[in-house]
Short mmCIF file of C-alpha atoms and ligand atoms in Angstrom, two decimals:
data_model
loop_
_atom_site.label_atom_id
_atom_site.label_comp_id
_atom_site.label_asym_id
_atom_site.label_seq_id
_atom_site.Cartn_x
_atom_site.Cartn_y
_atom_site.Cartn_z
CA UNK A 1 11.56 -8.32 85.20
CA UNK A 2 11.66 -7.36 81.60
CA UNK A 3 9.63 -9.68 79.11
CA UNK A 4 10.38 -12.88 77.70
CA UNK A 5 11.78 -11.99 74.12
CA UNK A 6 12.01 -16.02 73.05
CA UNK A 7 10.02 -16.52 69.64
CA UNK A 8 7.49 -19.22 71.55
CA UNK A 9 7.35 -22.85 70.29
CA UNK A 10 4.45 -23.92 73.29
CA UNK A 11 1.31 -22.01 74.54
CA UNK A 12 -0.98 -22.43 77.01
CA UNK A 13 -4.34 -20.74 77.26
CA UNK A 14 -6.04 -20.09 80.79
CA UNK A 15 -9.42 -18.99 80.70
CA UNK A 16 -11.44 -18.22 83.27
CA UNK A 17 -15.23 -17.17 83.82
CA UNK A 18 -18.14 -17.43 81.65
CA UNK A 19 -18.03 -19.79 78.26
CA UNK A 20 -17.59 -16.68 76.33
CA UNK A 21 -14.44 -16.59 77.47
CA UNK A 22 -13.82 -20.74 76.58
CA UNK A 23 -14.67 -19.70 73.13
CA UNK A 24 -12.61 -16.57 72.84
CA UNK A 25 -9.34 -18.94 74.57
CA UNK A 26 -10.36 -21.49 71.75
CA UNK A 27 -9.66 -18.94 69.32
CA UNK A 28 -7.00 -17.69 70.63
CA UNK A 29 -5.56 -20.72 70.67
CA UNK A 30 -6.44 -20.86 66.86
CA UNK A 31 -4.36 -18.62 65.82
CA UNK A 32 -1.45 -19.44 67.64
CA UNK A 33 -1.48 -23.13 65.68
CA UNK A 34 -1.70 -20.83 62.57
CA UNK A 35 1.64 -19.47 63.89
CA UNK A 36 3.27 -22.75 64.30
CA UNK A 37 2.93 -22.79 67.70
CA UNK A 38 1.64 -25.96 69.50
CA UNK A 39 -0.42 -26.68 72.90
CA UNK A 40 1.95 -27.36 75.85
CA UNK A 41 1.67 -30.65 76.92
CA UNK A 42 -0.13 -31.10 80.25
CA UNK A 43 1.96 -30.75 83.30
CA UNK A 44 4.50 -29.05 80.91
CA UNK A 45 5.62 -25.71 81.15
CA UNK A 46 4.61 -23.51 77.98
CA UNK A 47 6.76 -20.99 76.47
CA UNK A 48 3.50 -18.54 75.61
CA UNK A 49 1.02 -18.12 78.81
CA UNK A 50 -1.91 -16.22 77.58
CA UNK A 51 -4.44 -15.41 81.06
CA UNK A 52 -7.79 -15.20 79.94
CA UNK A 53 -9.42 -12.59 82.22
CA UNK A 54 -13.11 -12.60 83.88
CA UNK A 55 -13.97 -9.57 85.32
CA UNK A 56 -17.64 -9.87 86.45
CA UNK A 57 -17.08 -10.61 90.08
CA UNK A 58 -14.21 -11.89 92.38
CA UNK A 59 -11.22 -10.02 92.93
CA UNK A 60 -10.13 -10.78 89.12
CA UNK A 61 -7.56 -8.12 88.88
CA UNK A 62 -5.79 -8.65 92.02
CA UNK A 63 -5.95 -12.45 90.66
CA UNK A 64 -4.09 -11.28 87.57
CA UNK A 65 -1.00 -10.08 89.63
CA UNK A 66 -0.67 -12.88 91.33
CA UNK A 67 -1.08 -15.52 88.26
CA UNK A 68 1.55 -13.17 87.12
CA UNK A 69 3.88 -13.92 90.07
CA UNK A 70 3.53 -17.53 90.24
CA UNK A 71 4.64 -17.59 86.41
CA UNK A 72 7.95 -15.81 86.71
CA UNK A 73 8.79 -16.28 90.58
CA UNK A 74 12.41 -17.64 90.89
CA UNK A 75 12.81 -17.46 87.14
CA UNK A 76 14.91 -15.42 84.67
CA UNK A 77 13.67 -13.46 82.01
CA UNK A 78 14.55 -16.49 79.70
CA UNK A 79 13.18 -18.90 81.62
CA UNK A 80 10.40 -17.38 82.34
CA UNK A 81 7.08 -17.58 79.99
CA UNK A 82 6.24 -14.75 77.84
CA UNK A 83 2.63 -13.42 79.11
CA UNK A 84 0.06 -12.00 77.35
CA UNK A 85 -3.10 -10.71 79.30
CA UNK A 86 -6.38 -11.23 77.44
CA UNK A 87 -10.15 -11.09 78.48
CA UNK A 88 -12.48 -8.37 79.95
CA UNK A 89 -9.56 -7.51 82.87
CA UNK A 90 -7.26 -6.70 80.00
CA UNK A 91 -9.98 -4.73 78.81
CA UNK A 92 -10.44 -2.48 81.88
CA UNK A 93 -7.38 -2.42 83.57
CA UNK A 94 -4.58 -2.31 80.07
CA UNK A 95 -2.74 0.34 80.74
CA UNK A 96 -2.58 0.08 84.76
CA UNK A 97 -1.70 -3.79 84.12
CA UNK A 98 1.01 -2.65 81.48
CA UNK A 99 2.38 -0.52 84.26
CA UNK A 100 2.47 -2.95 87.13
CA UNK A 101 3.81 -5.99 85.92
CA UNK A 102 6.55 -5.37 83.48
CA UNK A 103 7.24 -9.01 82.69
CA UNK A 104 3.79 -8.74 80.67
CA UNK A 105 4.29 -8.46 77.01
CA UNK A 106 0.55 -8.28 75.32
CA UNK A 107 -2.51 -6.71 76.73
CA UNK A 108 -5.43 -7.73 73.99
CA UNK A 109 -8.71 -6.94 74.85
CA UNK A 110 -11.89 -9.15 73.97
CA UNK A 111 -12.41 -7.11 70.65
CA UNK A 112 -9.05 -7.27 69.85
CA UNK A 113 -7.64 -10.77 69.88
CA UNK A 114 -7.36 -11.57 65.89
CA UNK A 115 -4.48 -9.22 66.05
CA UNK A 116 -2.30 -11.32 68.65
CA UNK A 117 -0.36 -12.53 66.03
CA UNK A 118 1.04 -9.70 64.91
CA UNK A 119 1.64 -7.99 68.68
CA UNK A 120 3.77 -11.36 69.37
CA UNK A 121 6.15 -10.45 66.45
CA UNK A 122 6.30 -7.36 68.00
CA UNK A 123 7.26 -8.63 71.31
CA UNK A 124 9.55 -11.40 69.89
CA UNK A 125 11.38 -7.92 69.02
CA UNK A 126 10.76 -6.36 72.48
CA UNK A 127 8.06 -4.12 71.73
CA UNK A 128 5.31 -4.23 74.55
CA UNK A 129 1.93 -3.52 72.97
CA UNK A 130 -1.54 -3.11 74.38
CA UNK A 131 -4.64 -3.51 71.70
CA UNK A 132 -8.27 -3.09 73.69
CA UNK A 133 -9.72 -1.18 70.32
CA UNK A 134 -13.52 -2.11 70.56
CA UNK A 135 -14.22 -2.81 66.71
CA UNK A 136 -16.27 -5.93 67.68
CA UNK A 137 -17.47 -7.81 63.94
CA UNK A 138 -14.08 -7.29 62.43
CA UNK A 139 -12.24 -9.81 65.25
CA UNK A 140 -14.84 -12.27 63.32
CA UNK A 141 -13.53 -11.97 59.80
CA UNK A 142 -10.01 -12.30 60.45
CA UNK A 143 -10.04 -15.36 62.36
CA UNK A 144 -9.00 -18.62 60.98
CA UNK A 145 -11.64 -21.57 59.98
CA UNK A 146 -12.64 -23.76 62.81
CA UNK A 147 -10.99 -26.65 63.57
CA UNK A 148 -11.66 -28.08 66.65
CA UNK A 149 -12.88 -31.74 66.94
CA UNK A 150 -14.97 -32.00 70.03
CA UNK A 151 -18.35 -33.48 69.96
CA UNK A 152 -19.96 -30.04 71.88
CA UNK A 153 -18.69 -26.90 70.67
CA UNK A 154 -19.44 -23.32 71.30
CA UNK A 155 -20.14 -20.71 68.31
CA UNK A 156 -20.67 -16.95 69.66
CA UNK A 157 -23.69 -15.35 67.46
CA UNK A 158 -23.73 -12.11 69.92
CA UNK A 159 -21.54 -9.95 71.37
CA UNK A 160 -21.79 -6.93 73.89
CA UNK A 161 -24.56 -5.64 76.27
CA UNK A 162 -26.82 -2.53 75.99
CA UNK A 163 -29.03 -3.20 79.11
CA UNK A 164 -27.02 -1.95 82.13
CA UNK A 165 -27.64 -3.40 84.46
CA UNK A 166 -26.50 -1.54 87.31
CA UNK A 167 -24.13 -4.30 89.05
CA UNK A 168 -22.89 -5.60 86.23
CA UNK A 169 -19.41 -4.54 83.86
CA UNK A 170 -20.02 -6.28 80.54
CA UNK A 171 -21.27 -3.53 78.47
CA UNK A 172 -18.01 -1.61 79.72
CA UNK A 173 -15.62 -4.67 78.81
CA UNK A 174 -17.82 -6.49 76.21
CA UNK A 175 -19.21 -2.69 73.98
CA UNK A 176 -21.98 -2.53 72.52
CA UNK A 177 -24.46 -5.31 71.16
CA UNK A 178 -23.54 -6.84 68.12
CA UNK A 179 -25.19 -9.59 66.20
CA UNK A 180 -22.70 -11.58 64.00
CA UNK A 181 -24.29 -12.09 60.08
CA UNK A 182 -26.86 -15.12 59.63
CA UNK A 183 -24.03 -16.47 56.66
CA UNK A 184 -21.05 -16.38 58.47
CA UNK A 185 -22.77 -18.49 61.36
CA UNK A 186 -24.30 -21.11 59.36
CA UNK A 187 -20.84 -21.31 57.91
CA UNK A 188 -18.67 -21.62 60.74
CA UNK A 189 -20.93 -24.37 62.23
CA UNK A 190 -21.21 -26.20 59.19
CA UNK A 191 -16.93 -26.47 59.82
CA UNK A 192 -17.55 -27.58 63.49
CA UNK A 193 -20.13 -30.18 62.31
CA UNK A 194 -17.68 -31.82 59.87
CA UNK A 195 -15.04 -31.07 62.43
CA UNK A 196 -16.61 -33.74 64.54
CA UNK A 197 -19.29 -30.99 66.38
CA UNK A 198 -22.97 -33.12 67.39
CA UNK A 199 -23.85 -30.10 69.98
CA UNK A 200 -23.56 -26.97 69.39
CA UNK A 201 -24.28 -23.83 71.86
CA UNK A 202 -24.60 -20.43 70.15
CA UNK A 203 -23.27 -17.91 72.80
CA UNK A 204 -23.79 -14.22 73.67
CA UNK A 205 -23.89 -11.74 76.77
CA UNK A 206 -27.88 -11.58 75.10
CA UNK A 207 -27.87 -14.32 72.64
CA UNK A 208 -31.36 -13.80 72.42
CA UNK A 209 -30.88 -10.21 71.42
CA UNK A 210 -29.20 -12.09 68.05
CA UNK A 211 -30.92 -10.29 64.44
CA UNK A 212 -29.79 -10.97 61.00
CA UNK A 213 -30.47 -11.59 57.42
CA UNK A 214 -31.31 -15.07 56.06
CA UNK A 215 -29.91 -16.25 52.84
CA UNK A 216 -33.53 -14.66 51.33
CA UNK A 217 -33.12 -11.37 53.01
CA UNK A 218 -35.45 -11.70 55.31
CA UNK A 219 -35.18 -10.83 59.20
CA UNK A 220 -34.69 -12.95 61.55
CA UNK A 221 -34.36 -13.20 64.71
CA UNK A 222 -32.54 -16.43 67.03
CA UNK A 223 -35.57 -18.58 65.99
CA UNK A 224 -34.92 -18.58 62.53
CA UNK A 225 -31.13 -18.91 63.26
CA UNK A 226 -31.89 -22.15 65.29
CA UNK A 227 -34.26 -23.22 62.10
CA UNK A 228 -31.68 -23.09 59.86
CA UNK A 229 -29.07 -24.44 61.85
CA UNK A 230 -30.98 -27.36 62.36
CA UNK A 231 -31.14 -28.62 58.76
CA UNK A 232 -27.38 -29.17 59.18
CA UNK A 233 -27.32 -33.22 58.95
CA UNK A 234 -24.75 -34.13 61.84
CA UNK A 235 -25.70 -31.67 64.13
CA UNK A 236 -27.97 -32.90 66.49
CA UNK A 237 -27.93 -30.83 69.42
CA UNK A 238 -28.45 -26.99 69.61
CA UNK A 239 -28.67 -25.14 72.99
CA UNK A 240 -28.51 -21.38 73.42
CA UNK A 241 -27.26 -19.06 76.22
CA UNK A 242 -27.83 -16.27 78.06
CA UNK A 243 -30.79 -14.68 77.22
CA UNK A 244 -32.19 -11.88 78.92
CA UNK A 245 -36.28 -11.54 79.41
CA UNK A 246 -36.92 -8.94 77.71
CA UNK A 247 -35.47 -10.07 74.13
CA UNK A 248 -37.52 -12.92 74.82
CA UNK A 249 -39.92 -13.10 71.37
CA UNK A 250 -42.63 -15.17 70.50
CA UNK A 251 -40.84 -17.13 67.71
CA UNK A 252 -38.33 -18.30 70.08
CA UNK A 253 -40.89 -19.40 72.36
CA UNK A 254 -42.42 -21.64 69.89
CA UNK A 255 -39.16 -23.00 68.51
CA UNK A 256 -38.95 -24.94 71.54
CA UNK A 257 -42.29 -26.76 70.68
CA UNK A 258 -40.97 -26.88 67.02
CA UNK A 259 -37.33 -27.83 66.65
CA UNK A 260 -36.56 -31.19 67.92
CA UNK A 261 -32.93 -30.49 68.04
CA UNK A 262 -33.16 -27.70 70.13
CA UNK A 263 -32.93 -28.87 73.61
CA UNK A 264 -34.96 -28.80 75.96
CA UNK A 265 -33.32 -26.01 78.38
CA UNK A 266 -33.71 -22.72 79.17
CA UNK A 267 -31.09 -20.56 81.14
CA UNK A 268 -32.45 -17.54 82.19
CA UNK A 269 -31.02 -15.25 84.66
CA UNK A 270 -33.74 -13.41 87.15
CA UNK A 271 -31.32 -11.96 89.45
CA UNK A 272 -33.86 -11.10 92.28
CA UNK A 273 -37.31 -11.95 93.27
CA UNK A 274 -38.27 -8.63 94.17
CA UNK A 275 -39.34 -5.72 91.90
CA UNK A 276 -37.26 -3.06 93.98
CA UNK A 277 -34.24 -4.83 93.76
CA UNK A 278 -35.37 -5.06 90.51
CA UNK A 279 -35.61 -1.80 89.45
CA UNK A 280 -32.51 -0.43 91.39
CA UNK A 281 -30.80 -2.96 88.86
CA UNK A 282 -31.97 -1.74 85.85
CA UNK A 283 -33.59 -5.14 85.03
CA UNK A 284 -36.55 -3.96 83.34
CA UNK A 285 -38.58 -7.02 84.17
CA UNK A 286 -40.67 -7.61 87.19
CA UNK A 287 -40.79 -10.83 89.08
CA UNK A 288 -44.15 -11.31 88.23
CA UNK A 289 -43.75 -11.03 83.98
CA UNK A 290 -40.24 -12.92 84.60
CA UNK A 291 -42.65 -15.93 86.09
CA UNK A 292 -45.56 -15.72 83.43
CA UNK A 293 -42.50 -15.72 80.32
CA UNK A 294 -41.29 -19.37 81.89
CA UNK A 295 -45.32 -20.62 81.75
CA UNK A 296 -45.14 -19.92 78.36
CA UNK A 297 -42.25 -21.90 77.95
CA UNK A 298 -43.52 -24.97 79.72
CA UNK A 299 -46.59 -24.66 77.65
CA UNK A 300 -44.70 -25.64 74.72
CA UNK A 301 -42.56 -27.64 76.05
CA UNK A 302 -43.61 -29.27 79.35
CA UNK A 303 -40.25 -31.05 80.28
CA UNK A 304 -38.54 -27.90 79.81
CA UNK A 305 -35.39 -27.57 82.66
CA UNK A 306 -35.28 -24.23 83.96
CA UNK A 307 -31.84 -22.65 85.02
CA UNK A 308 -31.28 -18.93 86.49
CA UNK A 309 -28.53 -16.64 87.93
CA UNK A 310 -29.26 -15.16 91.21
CA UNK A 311 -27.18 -11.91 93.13
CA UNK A 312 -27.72 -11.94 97.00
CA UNK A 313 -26.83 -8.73 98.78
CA UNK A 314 -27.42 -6.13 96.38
CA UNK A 315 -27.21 -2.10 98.06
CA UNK A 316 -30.20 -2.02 100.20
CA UNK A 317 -31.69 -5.41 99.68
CA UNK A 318 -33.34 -6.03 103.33
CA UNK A 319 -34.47 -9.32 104.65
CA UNK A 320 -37.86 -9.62 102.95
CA UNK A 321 -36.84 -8.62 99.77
CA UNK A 322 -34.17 -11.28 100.04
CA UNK A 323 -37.24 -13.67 100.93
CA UNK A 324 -38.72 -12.89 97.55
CA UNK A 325 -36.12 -14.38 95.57
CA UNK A 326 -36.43 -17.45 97.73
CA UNK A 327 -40.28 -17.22 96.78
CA UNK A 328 -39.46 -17.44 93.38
CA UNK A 329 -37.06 -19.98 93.42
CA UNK A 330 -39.78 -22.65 95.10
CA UNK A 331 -42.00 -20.92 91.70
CA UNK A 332 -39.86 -21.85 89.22
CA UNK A 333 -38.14 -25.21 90.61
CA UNK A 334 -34.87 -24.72 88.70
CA UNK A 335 -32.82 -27.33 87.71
CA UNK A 336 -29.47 -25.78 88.25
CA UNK A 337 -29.00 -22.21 89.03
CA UNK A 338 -25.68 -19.95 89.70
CA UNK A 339 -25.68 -17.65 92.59
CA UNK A 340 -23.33 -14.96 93.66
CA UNK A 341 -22.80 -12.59 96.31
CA UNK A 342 -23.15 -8.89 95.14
CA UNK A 343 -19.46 -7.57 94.04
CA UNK A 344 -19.03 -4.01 93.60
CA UNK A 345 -17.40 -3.14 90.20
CA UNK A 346 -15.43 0.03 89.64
CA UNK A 347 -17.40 2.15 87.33
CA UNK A 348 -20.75 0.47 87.15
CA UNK A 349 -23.99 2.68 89.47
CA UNK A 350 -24.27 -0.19 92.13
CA UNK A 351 -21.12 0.30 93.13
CA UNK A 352 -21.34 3.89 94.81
CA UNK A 353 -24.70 3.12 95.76
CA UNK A 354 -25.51 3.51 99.60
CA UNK A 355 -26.38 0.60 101.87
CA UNK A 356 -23.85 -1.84 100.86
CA UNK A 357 -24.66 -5.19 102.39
CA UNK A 358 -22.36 -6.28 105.22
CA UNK A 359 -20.63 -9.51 103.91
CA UNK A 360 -21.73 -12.02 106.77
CA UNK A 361 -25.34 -11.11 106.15
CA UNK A 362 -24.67 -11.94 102.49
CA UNK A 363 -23.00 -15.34 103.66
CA UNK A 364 -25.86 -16.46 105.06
CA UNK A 365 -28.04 -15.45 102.39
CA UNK A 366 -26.12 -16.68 100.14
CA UNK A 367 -26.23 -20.09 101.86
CA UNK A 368 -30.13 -20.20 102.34
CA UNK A 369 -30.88 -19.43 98.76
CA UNK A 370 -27.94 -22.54 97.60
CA UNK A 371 -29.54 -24.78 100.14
CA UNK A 372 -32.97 -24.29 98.11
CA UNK A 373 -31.14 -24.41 94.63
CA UNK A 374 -29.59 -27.38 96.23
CA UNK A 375 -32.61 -28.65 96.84
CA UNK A 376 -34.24 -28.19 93.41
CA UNK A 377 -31.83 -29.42 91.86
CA UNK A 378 -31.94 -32.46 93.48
CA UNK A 379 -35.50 -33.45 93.28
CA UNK A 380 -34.94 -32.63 89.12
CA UNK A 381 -32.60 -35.46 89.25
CA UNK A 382 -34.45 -37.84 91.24
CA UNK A 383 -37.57 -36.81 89.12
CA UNK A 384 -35.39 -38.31 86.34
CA UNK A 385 -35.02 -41.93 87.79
CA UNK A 386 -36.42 -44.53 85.46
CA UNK A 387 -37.12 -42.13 82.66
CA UNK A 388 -34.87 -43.33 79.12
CA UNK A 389 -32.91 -40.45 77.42
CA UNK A 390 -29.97 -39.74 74.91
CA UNK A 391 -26.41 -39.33 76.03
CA UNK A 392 -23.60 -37.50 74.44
CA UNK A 393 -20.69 -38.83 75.73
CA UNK A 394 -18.32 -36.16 76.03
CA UNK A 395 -15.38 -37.97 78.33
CA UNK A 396 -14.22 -40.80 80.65
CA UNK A 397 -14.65 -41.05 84.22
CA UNK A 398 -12.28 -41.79 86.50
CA UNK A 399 -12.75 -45.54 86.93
CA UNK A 400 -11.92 -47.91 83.66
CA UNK A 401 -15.24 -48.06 81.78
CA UNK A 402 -17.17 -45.34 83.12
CA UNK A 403 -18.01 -42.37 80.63
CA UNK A 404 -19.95 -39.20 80.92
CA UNK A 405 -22.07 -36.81 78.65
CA UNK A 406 -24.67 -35.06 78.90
CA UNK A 407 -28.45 -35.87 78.78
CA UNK A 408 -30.73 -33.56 76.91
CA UNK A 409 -31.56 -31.32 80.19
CA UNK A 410 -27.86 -30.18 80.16
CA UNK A 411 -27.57 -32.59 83.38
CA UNK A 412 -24.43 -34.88 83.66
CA UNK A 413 -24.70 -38.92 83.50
CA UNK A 414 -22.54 -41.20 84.41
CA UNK A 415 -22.72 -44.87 82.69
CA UNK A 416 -20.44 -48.13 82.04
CA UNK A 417 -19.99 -49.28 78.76
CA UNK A 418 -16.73 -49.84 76.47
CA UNK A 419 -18.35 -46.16 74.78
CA UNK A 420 -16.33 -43.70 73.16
CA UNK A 421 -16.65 -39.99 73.05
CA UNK A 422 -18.80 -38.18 70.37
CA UNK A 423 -21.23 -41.54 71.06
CA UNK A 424 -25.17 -40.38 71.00
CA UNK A 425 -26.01 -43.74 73.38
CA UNK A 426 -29.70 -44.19 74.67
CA UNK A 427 -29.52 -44.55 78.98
CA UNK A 428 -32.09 -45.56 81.40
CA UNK A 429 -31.55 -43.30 84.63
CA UNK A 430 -31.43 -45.17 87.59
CA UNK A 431 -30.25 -42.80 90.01
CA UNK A 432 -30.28 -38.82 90.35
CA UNK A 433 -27.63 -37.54 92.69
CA UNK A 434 -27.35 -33.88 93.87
CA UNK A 435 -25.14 -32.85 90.91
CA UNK A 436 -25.60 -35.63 88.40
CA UNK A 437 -27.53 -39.23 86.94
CA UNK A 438 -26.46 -42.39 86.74
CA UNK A 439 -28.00 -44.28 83.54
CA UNK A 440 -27.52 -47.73 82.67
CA UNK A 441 -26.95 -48.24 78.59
CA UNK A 442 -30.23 -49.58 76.98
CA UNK A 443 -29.01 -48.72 73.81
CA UNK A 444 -25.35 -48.23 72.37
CA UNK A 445 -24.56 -45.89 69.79
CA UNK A 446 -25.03 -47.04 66.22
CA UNK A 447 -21.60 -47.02 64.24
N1 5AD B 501 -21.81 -9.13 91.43
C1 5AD B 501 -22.31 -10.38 91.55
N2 5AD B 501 -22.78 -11.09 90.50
C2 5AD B 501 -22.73 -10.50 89.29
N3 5AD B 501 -23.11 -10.94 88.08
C3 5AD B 501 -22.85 -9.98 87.18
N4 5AD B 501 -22.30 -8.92 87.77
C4 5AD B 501 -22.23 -9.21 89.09
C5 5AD B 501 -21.77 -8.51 90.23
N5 5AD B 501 -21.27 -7.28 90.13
C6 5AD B 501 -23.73 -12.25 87.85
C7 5AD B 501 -25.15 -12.11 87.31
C8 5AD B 501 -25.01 -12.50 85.88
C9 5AD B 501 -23.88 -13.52 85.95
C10 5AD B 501 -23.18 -13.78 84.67
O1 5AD B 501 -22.98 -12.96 86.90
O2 5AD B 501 -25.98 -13.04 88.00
O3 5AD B 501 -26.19 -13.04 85.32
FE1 SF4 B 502 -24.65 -7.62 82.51
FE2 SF4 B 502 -27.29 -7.10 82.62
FE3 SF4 B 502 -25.98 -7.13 80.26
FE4 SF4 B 502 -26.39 -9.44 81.57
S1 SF4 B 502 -27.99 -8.07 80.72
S2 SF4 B 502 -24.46 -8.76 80.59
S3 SF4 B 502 -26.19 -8.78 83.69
S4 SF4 B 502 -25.66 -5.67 81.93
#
């Protein structure tokens, strides 16, 4: 099927994967409003899909094709949506996607995306384009000013990945590391705090990688990025994510015994508990200097919650080497963690490497290390119980009065209370399930 050629009054943007992508899709969606063109309604077919791609682990390009197919099976070319392809999938597989599903009309890559306006003229015309240049800070400048209104909101500092890892596809899709200027990001969340922003989360592949110039001319590193941002009156609430060990500096460290509106929550990936594994994946961290960088952060900041990313199954892992991830998982007592089975990604080392691990044995493993995490998690929660907090409600439950947000340690509470969202309320936890709190309102939020 040829392309949709309709100038599009509706879009819809699908993201999937990591929150990257989420802000990228926001954007996105950005500059469509510029155009004049306006959010499908839920449950309403849009005239504009634009798929979002992740391509760091499942099947994401097979995914693609059959997104693809649901959108324009039974339809005709008018009445099916015009499609563009965006995200790290678009990135990797543009020309081979251009080739195998004609009804696409766009194929932007992550770098690329400010100039979607201008390939949708084009394909209002008929003209199928692909854009997966790889200029990275110019994307920045050309995108319109924020205006979201959400009480959390995202704000990417860093781009790209130099550390190849040898499982992983980022610094393929994503390029090179990038570090967006110190003025431009104090600017831009300035607009999301008077856009209705209380949280915000600066994002990067290695957002502790982030480097700049202050206003004085004098470098900086994240630390002094979170300093500043803090002064902004209305924002309350800074978090960061993901960081990688080794960009790990001392200023950072302290800024979590410093800033009081940075929270108290540290996501940092390990990926294995064992310094082979290690090394085969480029980590450049050992198990044991991965362990003594968390004690440093507890020493500043003893409530600190402690998340991590885990891969089970990597080429030659053997039983005992899978044991020392479990080791270090009853270490660190995580709060939350993410845990995948090793996926093999076309192009990256790991992939051709021998000893691929059979799939059931990475089931299982898989399911031992979550039943720990599980486990962790769970005690964090209960740990919680009768402890008083702040709240920032961020939606309603499903039953009339109930509302969630999120306490400080990036865990989910549930409350009742005629609240409202964007609400800083104080709650008493009085119970800590597997995969949230339940607080009870002590204190409501002041007007
Ligand atoms: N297979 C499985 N997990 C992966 N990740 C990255 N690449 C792969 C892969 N090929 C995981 C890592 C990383 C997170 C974002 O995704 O744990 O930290
Ligand atoms: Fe991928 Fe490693 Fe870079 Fe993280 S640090 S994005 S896992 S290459």
């Amino acid at each position: 099927m040829k392309p949709n050629t309709n100038p599009p009054k509706t879009y819809r943007v699908k993201s999937f994967g990591c929150q990257m992508n989420v802000y990228d899709g926001e954007r996105m969606a950005e500059l469509l409003a510029e155009k004049g063109i306006s959010e499908a309604p839920e449950g309403e077919d849009a005239d504009l899909v634009v798929l979002n791609t992740c391509h760091i682990r499942e099947k994401a390009a097979e995914k693609i094709y059959s997104d693809i197919g649901r959108l324009t099976k039974g339809k005709t070319q008018k009445k099916a949506p015009m499609i563009a392809v965006a995200g790290c999938v678009a990135q990797a597989e543009g020309e081979e996607i251009m080739k195998r599903a004609p009804a696409v009309s766009m194929v932007v890559g992550p770098q690329a995306y400010h100039r979607l306006p201008d390939m949708l003229d084009r394909a209002v015309k008929g003209e199928r384009a692909t854009d997966t240049d790889m200029p990275a800070i110019a994307k920045f400048d050309s995108l319109p000013q924020r205006k979201r209104r959400s009480p959390t909101a995202f704000l990417t500092v860093q781009e790209g990945c130099d550390k190849f890892c040898t499982y992983c596809v980022v610094p393929y899709t994503r390029g090179a590391e990038i570090s967006r200027p110190f003025n431009d990001l104090i600017a831009e969340a300035h607009k999301l705090v008077e856009a209705g922003a209380r949280e915000i989360t600066l994002l990067g592949q290695n957002v502790n990688a982030w480097g700049g110039e202050d206003t004085k001319g004098n470098k900086v590193g994240l630390a002094g990025l979170i300093h500043a941002l803090a002064r902004i009156d209305g924002l309350e609430r800074i978090r960061y994510t993901t960081s990688h060990p080794n960009d790990m500096d001392d200023a950072l460290i302290a800024a979590h015994g410093e800033v009081d509106k940075l929270m108290p929550y540290l996501h940092l990936p390990v990926q294995s508990g064992n310094d082979r594994v290690l090394k085969a994946m480029n980590r450049s961290h050992t198990a044991e200097s991965y362990l003594r960088l968390l004690e440093r952060f507890r020493e500043v900041r003893p409530d600190i919650a402690l998340s991590g990313d885990f891969i089970v199954g990597f080429p030659g892992e053997t039983e005992a080497e899978f044991e020392d991830t479990l080791k270090i998982v009853d270490e660190v007592r995580y709060s939350q963690a993410f845990s995948f089975k090793y996926s093999p990604r076309p192009g990256t080392p790991a992939a051709t490497m021998e000893n691929q691990i059979a799939k059931d044995v990475m089931d299982e493993r898989l399911q031992r290390l979550q039943a720990r995490l599980n486990r962790d998690q769970h005690a964090f929660n209960e740990a919680l119980v009768g402890k008083t907090c702040d709240v920032l409600v961020e939606r309603k439950g499903k039953l009339a009065g109930q509302w969630l947000g999120k306490s400080p340690w990036l865990t989910s509470v549930w409350f009742e209370d005629n609240g409202q969202i964007g609400d800083m309320v104080t709650v008493e936890i009085v119970e800590g399930g597997p995969n949230s709190l339940m607080g009870k309102l002590k204190q409501p939020a002041i007007a």
